[in-house]
PDB file of C-alpha atoms in Angstrom:
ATOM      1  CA  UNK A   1     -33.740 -40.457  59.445  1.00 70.00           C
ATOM      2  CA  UNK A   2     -34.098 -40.700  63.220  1.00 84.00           C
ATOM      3  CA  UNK A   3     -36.338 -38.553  65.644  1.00 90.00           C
ATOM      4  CA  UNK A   4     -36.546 -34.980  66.312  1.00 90.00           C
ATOM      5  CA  UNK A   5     -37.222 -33.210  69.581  1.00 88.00           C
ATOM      6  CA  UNK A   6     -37.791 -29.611  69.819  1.00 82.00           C
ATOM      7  CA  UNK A   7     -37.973 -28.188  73.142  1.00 77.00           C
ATOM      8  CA  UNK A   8     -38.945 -24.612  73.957  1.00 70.00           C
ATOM      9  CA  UNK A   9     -39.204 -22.609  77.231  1.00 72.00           C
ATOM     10  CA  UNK A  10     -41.547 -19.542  77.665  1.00 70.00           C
ATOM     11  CA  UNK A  11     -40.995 -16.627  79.885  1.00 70.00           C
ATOM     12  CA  UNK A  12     -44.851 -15.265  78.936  1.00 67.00           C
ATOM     13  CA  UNK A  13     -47.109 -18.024  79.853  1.00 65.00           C
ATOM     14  CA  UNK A  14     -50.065 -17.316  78.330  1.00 76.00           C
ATOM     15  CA  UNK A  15     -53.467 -19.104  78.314  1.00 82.00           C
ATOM     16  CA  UNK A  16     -52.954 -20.479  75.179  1.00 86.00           C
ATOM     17  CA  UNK A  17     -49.659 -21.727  75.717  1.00 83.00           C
ATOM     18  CA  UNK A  18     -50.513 -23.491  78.769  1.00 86.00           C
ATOM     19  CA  UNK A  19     -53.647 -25.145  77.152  1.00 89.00           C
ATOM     20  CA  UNK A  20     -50.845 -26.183  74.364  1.00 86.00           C
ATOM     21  CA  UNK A  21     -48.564 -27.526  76.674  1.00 83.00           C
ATOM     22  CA  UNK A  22     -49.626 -27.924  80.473  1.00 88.00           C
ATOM     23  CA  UNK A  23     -51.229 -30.315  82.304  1.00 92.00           C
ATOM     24  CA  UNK A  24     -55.024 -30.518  82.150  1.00 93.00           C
ATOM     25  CA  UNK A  25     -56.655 -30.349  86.108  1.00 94.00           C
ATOM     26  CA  UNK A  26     -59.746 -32.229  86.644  1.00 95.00           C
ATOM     27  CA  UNK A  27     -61.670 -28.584  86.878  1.00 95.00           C
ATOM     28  CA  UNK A  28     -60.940 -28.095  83.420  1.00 92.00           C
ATOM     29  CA  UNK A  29     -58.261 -25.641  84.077  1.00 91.00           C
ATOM     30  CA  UNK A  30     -53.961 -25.959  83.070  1.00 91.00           C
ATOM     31  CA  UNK A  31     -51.155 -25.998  85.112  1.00 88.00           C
ATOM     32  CA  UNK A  32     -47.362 -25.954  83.999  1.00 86.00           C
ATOM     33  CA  UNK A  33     -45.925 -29.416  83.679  1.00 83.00           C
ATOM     34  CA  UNK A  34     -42.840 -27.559  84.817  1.00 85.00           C
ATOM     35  CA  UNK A  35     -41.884 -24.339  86.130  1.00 85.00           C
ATOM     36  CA  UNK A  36     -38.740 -22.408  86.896  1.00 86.00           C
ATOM     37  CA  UNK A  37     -40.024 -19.618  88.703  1.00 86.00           C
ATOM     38  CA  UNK A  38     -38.951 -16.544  88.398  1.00 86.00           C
ATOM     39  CA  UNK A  39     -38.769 -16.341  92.349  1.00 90.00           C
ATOM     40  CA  UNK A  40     -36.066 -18.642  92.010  1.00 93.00           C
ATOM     41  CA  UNK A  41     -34.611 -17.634  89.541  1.00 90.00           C
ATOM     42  CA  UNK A  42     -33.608 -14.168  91.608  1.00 91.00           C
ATOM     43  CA  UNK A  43     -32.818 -15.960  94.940  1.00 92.00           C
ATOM     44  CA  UNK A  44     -30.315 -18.130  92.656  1.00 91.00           C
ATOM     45  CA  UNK A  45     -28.913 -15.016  90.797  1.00 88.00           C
ATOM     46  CA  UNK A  46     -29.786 -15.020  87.164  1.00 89.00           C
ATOM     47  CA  UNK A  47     -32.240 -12.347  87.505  1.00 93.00           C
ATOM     48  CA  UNK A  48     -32.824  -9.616  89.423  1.00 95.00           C
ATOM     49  CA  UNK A  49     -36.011  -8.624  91.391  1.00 94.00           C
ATOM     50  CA  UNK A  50     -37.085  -4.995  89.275  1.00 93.00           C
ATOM     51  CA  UNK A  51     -40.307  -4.512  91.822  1.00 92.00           C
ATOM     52  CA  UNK A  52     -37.295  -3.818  94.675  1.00 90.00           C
ATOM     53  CA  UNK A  53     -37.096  -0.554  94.083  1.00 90.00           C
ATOM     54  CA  UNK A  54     -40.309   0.530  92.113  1.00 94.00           C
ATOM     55  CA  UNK A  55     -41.299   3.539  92.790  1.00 92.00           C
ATOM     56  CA  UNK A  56     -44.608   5.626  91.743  1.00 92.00           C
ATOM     57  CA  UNK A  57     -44.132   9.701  91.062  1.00 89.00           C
ATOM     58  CA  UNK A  58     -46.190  10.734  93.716  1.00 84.00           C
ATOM     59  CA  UNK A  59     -44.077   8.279  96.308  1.00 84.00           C
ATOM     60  CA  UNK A  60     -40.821   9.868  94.840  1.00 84.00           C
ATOM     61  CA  UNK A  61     -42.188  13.003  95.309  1.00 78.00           C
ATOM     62  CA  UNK A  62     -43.172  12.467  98.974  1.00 79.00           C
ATOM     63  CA  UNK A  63     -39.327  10.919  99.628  1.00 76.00           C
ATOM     64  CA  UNK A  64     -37.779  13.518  98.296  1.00 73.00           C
ATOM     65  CA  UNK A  65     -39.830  16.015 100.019  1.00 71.00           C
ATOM     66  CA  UNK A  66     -39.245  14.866 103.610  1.00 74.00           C
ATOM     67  CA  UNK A  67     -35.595  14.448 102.841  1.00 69.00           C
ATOM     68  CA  UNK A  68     -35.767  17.863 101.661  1.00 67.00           C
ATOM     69  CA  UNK A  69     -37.583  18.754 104.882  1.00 70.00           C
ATOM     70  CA  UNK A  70     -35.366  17.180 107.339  1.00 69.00           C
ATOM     71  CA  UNK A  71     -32.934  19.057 108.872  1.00 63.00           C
ATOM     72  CA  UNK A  72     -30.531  16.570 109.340  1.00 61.00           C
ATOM     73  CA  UNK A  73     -30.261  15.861 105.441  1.00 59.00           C
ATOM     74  CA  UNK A  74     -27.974  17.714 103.299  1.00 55.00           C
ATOM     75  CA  UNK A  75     -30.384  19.628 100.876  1.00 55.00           C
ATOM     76  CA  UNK A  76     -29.573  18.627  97.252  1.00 56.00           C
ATOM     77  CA  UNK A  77     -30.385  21.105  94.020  1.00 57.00           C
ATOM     78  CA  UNK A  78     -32.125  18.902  92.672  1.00 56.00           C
ATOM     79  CA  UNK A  79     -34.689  17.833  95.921  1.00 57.00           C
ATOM     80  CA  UNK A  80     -35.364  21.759  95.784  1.00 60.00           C
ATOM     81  CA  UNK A  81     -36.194  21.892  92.034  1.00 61.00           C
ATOM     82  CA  UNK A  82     -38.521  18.848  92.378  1.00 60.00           C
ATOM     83  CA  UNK A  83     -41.235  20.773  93.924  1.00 58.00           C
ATOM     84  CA  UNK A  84     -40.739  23.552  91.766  1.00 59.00           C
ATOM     85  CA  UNK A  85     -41.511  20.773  89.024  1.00 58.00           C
ATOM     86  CA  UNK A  86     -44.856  19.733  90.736  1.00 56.00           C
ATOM     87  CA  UNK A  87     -46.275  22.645  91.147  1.00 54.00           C
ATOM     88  CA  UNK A  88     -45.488  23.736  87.630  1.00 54.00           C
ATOM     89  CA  UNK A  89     -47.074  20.985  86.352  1.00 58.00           C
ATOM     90  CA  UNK A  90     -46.544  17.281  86.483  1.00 55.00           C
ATOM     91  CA  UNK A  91     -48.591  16.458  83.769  1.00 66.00           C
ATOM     92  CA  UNK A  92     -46.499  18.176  80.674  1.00 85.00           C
ATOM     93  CA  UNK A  93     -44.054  15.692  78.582  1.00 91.00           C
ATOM     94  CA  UNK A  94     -41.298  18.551  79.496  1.00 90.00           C
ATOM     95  CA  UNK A  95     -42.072  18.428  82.979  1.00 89.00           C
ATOM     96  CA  UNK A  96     -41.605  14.680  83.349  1.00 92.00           C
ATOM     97  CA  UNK A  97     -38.349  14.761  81.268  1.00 95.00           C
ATOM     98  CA  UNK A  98     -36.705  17.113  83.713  1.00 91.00           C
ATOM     99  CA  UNK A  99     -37.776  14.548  86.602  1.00 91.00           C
ATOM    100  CA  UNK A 100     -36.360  11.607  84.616  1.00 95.00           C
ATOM    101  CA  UNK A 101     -33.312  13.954  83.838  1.00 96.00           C
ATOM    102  CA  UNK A 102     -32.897  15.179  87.150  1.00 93.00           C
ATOM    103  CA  UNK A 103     -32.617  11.250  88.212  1.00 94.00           C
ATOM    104  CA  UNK A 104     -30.770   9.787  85.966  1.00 97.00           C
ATOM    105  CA  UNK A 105     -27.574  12.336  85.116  1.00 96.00           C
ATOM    106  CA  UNK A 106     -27.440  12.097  89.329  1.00 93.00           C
ATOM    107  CA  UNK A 107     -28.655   8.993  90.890  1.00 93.00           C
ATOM    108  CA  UNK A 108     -27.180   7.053  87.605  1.00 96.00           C
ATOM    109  CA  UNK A 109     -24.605   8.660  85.424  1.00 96.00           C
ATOM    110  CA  UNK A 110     -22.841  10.815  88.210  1.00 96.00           C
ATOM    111  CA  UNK A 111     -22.672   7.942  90.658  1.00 95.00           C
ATOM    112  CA  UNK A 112     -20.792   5.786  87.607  1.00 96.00           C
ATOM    113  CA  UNK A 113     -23.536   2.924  88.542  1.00 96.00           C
ATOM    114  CA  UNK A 114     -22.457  -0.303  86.258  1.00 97.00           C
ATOM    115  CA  UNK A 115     -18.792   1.193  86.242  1.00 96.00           C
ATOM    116  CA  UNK A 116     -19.966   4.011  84.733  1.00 96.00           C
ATOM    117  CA  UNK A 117     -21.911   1.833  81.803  1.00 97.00           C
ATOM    118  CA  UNK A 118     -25.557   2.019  82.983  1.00 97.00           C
ATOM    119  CA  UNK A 119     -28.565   2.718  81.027  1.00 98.00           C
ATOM    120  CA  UNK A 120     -31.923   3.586  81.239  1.00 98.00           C
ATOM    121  CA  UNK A 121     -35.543   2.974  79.062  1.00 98.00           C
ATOM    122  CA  UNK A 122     -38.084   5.615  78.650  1.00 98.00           C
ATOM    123  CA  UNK A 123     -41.875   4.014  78.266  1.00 97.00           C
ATOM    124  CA  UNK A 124     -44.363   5.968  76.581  1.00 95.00           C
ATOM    125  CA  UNK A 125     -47.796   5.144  75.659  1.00 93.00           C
ATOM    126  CA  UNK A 126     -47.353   5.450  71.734  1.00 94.00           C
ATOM    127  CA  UNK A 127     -45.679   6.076  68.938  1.00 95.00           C
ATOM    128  CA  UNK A 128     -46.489  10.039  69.178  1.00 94.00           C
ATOM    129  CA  UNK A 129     -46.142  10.377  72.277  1.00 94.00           C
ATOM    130  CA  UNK A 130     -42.681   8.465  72.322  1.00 96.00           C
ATOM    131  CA  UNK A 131     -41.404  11.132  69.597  1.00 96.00           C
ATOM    132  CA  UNK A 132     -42.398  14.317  72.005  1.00 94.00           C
ATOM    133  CA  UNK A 133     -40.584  12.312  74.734  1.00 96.00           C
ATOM    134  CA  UNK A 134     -37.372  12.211  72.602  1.00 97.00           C
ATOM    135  CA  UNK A 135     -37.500  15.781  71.338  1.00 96.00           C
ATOM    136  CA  UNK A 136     -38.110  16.842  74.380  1.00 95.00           C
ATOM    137  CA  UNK A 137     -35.356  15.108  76.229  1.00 97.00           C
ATOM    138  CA  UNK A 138     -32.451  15.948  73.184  1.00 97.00           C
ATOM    139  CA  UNK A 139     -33.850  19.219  74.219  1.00 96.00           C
ATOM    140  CA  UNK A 140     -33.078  18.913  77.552  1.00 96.00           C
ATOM    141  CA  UNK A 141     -29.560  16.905  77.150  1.00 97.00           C
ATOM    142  CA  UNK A 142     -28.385  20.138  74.042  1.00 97.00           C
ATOM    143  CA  UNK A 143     -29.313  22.380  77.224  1.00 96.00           C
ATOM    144  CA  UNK A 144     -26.951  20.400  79.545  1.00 95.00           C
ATOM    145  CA  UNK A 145     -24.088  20.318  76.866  1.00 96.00           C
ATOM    146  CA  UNK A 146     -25.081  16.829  75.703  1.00 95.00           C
ATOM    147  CA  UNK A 147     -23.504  14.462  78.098  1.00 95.00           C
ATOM    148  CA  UNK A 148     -25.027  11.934  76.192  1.00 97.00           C
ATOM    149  CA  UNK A 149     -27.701  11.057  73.466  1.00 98.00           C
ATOM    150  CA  UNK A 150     -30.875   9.184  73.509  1.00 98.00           C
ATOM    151  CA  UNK A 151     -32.661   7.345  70.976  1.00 98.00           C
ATOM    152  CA  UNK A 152     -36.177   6.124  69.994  1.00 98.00           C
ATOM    153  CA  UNK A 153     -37.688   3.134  68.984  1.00 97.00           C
ATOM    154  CA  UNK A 154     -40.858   2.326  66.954  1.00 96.00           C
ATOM    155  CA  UNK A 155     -42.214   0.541  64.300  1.00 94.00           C
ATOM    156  CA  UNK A 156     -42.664   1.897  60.564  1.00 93.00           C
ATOM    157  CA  UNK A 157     -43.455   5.829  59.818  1.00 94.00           C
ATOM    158  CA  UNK A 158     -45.447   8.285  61.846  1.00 94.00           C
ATOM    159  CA  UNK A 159     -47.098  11.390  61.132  1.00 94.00           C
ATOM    160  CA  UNK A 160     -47.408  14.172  63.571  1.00 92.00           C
ATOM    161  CA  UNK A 161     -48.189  17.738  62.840  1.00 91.00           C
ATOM    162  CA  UNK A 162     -47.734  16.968  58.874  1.00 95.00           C
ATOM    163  CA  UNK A 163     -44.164  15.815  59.298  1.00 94.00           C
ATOM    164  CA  UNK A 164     -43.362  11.811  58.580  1.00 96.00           C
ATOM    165  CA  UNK A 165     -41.376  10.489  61.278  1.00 97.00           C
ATOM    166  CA  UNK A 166     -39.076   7.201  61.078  1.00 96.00           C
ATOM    167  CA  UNK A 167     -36.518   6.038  63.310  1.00 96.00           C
ATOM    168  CA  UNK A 168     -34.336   6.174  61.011  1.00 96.00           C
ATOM    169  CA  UNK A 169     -35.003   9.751  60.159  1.00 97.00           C
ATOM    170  CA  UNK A 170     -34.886  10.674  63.869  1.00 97.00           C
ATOM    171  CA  UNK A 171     -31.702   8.872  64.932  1.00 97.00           C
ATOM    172  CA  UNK A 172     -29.610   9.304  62.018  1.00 96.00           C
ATOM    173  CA  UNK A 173     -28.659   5.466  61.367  1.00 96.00           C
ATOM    174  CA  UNK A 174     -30.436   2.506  60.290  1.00 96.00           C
ATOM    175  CA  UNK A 175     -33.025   0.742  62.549  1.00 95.00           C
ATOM    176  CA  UNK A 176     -31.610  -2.786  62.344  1.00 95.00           C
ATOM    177  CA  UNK A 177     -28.659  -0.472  64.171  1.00 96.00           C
ATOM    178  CA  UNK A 178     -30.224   0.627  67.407  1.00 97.00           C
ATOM    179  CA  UNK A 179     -28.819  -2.750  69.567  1.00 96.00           C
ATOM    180  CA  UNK A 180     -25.411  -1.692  68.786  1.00 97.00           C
ATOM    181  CA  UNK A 181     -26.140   1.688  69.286  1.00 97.00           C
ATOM    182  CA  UNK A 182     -27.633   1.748  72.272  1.00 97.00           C
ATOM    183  CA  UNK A 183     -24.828  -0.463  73.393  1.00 97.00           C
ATOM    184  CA  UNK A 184     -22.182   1.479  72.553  1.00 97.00           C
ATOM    185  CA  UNK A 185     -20.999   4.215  75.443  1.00 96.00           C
ATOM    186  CA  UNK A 186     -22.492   7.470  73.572  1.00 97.00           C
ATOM    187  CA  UNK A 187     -25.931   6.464  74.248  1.00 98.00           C
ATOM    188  CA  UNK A 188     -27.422   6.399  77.650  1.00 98.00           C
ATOM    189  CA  UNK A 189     -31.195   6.224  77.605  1.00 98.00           C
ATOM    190  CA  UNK A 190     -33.536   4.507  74.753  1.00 98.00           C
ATOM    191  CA  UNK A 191     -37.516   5.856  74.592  1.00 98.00           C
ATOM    192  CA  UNK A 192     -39.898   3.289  73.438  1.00 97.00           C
ATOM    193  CA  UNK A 193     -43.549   2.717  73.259  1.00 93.00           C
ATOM    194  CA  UNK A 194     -43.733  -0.843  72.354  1.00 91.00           C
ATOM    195  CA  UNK A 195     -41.062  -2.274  70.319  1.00 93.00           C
ATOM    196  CA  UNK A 196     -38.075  -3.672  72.619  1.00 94.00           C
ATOM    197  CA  UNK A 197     -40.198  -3.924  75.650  1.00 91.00           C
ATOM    198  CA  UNK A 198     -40.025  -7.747  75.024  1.00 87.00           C
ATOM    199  CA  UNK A 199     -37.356  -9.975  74.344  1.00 84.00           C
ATOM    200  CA  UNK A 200     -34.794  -7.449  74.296  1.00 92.00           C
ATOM    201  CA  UNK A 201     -31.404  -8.342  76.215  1.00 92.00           C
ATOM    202  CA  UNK A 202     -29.354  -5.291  77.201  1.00 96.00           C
ATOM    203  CA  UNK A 203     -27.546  -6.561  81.170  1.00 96.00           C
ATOM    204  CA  UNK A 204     -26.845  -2.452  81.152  1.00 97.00           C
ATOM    205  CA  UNK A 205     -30.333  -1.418  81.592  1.00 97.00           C
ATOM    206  CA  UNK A 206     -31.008  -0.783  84.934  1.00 97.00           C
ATOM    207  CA  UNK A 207     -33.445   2.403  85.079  1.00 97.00           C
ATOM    208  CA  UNK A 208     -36.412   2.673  83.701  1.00 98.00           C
ATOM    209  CA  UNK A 209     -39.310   5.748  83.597  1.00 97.00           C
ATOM    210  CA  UNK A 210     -42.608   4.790  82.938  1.00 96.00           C
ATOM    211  CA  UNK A 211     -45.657   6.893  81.455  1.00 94.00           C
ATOM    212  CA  UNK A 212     -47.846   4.028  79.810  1.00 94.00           C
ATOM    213  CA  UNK A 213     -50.439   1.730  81.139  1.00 94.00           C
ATOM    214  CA  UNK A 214     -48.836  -1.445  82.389  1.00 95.00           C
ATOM    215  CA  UNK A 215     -50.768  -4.575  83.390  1.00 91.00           C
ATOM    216  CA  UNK A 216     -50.626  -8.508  83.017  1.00 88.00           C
ATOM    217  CA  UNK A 217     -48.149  -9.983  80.779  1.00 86.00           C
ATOM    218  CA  UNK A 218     -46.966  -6.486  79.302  1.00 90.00           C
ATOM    219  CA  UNK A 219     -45.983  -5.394  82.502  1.00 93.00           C
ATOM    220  CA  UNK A 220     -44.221  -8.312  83.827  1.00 91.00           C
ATOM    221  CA  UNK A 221     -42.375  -8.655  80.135  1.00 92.00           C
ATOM    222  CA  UNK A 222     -41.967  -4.339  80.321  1.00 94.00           C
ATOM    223  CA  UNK A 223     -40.094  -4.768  83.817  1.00 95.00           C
ATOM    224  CA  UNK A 224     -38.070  -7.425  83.006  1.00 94.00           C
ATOM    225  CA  UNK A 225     -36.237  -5.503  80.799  1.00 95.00           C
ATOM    226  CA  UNK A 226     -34.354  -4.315  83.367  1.00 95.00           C
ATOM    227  CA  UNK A 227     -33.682  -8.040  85.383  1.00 95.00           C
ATOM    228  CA  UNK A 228     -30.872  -9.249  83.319  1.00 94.00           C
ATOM    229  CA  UNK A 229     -27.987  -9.810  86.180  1.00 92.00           C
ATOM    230  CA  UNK A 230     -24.549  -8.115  84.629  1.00 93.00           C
ATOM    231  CA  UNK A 231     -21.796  -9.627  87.226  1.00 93.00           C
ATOM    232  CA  UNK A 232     -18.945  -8.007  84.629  1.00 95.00           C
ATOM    233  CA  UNK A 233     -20.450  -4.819  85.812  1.00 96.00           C
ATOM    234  CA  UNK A 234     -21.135  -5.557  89.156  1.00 95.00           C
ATOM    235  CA  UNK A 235     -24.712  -4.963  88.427  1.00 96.00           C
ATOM    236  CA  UNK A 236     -27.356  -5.234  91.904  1.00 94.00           C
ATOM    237  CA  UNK A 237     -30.934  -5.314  92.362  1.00 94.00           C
ATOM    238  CA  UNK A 238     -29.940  -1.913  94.559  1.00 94.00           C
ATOM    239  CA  UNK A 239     -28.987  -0.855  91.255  1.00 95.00           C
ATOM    240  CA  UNK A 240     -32.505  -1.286  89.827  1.00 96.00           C
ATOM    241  CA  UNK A 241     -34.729   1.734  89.241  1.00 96.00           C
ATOM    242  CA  UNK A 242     -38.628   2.050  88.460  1.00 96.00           C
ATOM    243  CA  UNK A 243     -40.053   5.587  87.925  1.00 95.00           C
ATOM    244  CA  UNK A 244     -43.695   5.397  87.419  1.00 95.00           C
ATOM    245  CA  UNK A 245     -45.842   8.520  86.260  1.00 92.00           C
ATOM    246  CA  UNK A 246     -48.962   6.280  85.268  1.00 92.00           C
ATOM    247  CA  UNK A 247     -49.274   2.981  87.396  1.00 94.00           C
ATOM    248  CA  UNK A 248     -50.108   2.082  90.892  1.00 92.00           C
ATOM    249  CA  UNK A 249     -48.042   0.145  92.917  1.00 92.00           C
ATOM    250  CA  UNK A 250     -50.832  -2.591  94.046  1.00 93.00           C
ATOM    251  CA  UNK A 251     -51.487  -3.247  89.997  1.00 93.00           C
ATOM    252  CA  UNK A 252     -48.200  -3.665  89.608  1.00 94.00           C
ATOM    253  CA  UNK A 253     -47.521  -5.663  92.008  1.00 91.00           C
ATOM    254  CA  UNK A 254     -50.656  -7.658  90.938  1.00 91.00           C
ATOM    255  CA  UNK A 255     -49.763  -8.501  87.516  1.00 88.00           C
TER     256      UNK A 255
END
């Protein structure tokens, strides 16, 4: 009946799937037999480079401040509430989802960034903790007159304080929905803790808020959410948008 090939590129190369299919080296160890980096891949426009403008809390914090403190800036609201928010308390889920707030509805949703399409992920450590996040933040959006919704994302049921949680339950549709969904104008920001932090292909993403442990593989395949180029929407990596509550820059940067 003939031959088949099957050919298969990997965006995650992990040990095993080099010792599968690289090259053995004479110290025992595997290289690639070929790579398309993703260093080129950016400087020939099919991604774009998400550590350009990752930031941690406490550097956003420190910008903000000095703008604040320069004369010669025009003093936003919302560079005088930030320190209010610190020395509340930066630790509290509520806290943090005024910060994200506070950035996204103005640095991405009143500057109509992606012509007015763009979208942004919320990372939380786990399942629990992603629920809080999305109370907390409808909370926040009902307060503001619900410009527009957010939803979550997580495997299977979860029980928290004696109530059984499911995305479905939580979001009001089905969870083989939430592409479309989140596609679709009336949603603006999607909270996760791990499911659709890899493989998932949505060119509107371009902010992301980050309160999870990041490192190797997850955090390269976590931050590449947000590198799909969208020319239709005149998407740039100035665009791009990292808030980090839990990472440093250096391990970032590392893995």
């Amino acid at each position: 009946k003939g031959n088949a090939s099957y050919l298969a590129f990997t965006a995650t190369p992990k040990n095993t799937t080099l010792e599968k299919f690289g090259t053995k080296q004479a110290d025992g160890s595997y290289i690639p037999f070929h790579l398309y980096s993703m260093k080129q891949a950016i400087e020939e426009g099919f991604i774009l480079d998400v550590l350009s403008n990752y930031t941690t809390y406490k550097s956003y914090y420190e910008i903000t401040k000095s703008i604040e403190d320069n004369p010669l800036f025009e003093t936003a609201k919302a560079q005088k509430k930030l320190r209010s928010f610190v020395e509340k308390n930066p630790s509290t889920i509520a806290t943090k989802v005024e910060i994200m707030l506070d950035h996204f509805i103005n640095n991405v949703v009143k500057t109509k960034k992606l012509k007015g399409k763009a979208k942004g992920m919320v990372v939380t450590a786990n399942i629990e903790t992603a629920i809080a996040y999305h109370q907390a933040i409808v909370k926040k959006l009902d307060e503001l007159g619900n410009p527009f919704k957010a939803i979550i994302a997580f495997s299977g049921k979860k029980e928290v304080k004696g109530i059984e949680y499911t995305e479905d339950g939580i979001n009001g549709f089905a969870s083989k929905d939430i592409s479309d969904k989140f596609d679709s104008d009336e949603y603006r920001l999607l909270v996760v803790a791990n499911k659709f932090l890899t493989g998932f292909d949505q060119p509107k993403l371009c902010a992301m808020y980050v309160d999870k442990k990041l490192q190797g593989v997850l955090a390269v395949q976590a931050l590449s959410r947000l590198n799909r180029s969208a020319p239709k929407y005149g998407k740039k990596t100035e665009d791009l948008f990292v808030l980090d509550f839990f990472n440093k820059v250096e391990d970032i940067k590392a893995s």
